[in-house]
Short mmCIF file of C-alpha atoms in Angstrom, two decimals:
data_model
loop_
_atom_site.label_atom_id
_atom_site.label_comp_id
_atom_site.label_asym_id
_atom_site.label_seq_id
_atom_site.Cartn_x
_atom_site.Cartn_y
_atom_site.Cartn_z
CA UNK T 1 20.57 -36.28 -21.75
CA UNK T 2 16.68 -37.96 -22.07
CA UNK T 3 14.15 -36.89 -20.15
CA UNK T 4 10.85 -39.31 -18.50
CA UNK T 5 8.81 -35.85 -19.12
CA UNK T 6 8.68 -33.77 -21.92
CA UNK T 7 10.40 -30.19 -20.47
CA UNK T 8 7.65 -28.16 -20.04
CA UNK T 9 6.40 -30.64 -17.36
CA UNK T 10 9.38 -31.85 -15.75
CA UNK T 11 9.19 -29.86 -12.86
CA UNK T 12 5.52 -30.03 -12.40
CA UNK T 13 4.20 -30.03 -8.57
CA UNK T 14 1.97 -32.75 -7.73
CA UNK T 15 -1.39 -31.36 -7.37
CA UNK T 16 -2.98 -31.06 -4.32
CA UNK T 17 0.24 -31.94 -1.69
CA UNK T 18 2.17 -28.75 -0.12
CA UNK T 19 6.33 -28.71 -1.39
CA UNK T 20 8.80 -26.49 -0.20
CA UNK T 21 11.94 -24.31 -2.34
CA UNK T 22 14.93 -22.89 -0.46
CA UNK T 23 17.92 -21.49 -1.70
CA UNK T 24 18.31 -18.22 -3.36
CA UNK T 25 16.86 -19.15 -6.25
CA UNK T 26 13.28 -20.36 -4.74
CA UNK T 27 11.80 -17.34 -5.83
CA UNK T 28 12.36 -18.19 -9.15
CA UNK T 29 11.24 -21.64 -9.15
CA UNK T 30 7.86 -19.96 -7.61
CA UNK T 31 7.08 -17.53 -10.22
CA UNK T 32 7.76 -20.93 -12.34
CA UNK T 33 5.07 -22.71 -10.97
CA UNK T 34 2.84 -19.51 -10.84
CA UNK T 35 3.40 -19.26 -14.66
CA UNK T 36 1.91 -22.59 -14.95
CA UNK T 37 -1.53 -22.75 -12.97
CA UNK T 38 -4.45 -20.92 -14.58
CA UNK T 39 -6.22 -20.55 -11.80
CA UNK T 40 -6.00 -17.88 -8.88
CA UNK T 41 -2.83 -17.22 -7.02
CA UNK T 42 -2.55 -16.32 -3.51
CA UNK T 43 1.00 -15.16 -2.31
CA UNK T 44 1.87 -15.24 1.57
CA UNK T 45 4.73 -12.75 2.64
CA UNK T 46 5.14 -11.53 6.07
CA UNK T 47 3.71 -8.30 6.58
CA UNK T 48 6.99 -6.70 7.63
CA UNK T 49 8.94 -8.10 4.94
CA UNK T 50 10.96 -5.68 3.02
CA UNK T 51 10.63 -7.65 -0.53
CA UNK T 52 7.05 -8.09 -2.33
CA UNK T 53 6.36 -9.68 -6.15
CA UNK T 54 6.47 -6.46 -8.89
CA UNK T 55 3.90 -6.57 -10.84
CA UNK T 56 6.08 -5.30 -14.15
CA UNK T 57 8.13 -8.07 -13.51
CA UNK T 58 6.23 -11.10 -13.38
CA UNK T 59 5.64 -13.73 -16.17
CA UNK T 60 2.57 -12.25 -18.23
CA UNK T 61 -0.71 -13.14 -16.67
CA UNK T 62 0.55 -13.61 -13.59
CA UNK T 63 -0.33 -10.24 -12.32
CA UNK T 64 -3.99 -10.52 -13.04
CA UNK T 65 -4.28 -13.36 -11.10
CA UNK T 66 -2.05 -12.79 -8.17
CA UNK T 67 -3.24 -11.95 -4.91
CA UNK T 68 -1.03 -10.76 -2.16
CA UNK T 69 -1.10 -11.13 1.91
CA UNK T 70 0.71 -10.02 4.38
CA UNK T 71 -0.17 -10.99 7.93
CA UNK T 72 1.26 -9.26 10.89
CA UNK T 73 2.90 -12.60 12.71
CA UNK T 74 3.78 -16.38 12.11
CA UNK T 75 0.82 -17.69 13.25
CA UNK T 76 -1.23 -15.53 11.25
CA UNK T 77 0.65 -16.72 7.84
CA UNK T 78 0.41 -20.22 8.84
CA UNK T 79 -3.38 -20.21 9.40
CA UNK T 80 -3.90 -17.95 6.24
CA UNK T 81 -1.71 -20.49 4.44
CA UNK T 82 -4.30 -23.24 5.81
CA UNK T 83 -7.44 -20.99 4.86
CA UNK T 84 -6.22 -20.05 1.09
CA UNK T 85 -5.56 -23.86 0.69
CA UNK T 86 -8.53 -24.99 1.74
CA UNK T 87 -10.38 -22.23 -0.74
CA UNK T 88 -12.01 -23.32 -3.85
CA UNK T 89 -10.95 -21.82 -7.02
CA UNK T 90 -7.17 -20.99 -6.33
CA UNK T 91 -4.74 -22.92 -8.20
CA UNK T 92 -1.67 -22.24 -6.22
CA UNK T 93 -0.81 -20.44 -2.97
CA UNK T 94 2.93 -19.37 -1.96
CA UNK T 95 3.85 -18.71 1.64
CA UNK T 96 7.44 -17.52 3.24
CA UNK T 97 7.03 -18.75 6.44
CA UNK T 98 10.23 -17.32 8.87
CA UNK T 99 10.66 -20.20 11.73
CA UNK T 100 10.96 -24.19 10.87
CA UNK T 101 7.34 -26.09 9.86
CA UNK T 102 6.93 -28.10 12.47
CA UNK T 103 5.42 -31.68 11.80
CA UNK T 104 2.06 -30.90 12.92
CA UNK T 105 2.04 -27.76 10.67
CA UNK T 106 3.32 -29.21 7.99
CA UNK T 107 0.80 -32.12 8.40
CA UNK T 108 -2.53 -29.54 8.66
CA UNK T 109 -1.11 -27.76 5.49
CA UNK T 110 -1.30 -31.25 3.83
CA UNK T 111 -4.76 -31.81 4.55
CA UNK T 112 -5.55 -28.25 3.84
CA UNK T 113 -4.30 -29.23 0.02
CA UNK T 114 -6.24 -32.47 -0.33
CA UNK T 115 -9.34 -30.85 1.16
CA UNK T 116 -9.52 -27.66 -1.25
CA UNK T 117 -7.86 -29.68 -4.46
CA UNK T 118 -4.98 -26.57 -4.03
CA UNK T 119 -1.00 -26.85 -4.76
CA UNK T 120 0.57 -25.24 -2.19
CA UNK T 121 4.73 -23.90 -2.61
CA UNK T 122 6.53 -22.99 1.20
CA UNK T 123 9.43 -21.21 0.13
CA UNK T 124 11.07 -21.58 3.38
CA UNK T 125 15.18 -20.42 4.55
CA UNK T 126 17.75 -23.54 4.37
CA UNK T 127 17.59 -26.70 6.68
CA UNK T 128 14.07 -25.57 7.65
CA UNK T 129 11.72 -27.42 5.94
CA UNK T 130 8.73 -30.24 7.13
CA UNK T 131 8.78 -34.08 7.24
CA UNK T 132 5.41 -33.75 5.65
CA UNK T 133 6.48 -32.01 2.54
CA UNK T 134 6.22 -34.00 -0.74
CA UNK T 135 8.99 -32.59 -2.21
CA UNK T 136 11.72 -30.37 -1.18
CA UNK T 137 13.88 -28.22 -3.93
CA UNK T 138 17.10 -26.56 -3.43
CA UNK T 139 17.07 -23.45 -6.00
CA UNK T 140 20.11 -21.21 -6.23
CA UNK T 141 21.00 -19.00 -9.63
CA UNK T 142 24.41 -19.87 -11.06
CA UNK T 143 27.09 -17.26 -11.95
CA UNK T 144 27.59 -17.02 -16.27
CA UNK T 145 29.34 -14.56 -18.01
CA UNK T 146 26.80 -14.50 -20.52
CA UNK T 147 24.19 -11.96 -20.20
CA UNK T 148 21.63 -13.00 -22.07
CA UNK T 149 21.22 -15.72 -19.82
CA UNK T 150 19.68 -17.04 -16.35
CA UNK T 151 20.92 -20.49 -15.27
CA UNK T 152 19.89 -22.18 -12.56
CA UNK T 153 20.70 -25.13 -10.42
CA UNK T 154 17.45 -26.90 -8.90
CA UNK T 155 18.26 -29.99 -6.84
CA UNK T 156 14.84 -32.14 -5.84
CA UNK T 157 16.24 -33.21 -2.49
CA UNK T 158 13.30 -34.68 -1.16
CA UNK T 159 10.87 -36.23 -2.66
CA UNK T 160 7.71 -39.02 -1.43
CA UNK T 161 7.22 -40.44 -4.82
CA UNK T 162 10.02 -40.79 -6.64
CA UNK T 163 14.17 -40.20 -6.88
CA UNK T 164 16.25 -37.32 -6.17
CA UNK T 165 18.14 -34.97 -8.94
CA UNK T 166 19.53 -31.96 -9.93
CA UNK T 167 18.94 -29.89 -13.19
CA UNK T 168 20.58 -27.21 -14.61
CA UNK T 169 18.17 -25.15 -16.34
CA UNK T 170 17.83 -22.11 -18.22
CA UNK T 171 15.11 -19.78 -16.64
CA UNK T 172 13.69 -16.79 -18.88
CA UNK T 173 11.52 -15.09 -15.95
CA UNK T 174 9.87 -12.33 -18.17
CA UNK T 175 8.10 -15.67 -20.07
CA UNK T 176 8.65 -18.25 -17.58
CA UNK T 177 9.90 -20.60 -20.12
CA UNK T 178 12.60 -22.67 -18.42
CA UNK T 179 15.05 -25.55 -20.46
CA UNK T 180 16.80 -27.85 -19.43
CA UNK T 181 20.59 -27.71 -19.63
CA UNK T 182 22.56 -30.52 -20.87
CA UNK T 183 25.80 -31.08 -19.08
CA UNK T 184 29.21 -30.73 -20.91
CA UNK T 185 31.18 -33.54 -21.56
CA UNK T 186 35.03 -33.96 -22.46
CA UNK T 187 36.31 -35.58 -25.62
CA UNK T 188 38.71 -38.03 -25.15
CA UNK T 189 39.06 -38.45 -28.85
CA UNK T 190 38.58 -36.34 -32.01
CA UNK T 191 34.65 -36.19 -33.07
CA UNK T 192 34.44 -38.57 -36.27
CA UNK T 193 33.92 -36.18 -39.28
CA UNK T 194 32.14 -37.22 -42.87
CA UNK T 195 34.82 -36.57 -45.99
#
């Protein structure tokens, strides 16, 4: 398999433009992109949520840098989404919005991005992303018998700049590290040997 990018910047974010994750494995793809900004991070959960990031087991140096909020509604996630976006000094802010980003939202986020020079991640639930997102990724763990390893499937299945794909990867969250998995083939004849 070749690869346009080297690895460790294939699944980059565009800088300042707002994407979305869903599937079951968008949490994962997050603390991915966490791993790799250096500056502040700013994480939006609803405050009634029963699920928050643990500190012991996030990527190292994540922690230091993470800051949490947890807003009492919808509209109170969205505009802190807007705010944190807009801030200077924060490399990346993650919000889990509940309902569907409508176009205007999803349009006021974008300008949020450009005007603070912020990546912004909307890990949002299936089918209920914005027309305004640059990209979209579909991120859901894959079952191995092997336990000394995390695959993943991440499908880019929207995306303003360029072509659609899907990766398997392997995803080391303790170190963030992720790989790309080559696919197997089949043999249809016996591999030539050297005698």
């Amino acid at each position: 398999m070749r690869f346009d990018r080297a690895p460790s910047e294939l699944f980059a974010l565009a800088r300042y433009r707002v994407h979305e994750a869903e599937g079951p494995g968008r949490r994962s793809f997050a603390l991915l992109q966490a791993a790799r900004h250096t500056e502040a991070l700013i994480w939006i959960i609803p405050g009634h949520a029963s699920h928050q990031p643990m500190l012991r087991g996030l990527p190292e140096g994540v922690g230091e840098r993470l800051h949490l909020i947890r807003p009492a509604n919808e509209t109170d996630l969205l505009w802190a989404t807007e705010e944190a976006l807009r801030s200077e000094g924060v490399g990346l802010v993650i919000a889990e919005p509940e309902k569907r980003l409508s176009l205007i939202a999803g349009r006021r986020l974008q300008l949020a991005a450009e005007a603070g020079q912020t990546t912004g991640l909307m890990l949002i639930r299936e089918g209920q992303g914005s027309n305004a997102a640059e990209t979209r990724w579909h991120c859901a763990p894959i079952a191995s018998e092997r336990r000394d390893s995390t695959l993943h499937q991440w499908t880019l299945s929207k995306n303003k700049s360029g072509t659609l794909r899907t990766w398997t990867v392997h995803w080391n969250g303790k170190t963030a590290a992720v790989h790309p998995v080559s696919a197997a083939g089949k043999r249809h004849e016996p591999a030539e040997t050297s005698r």
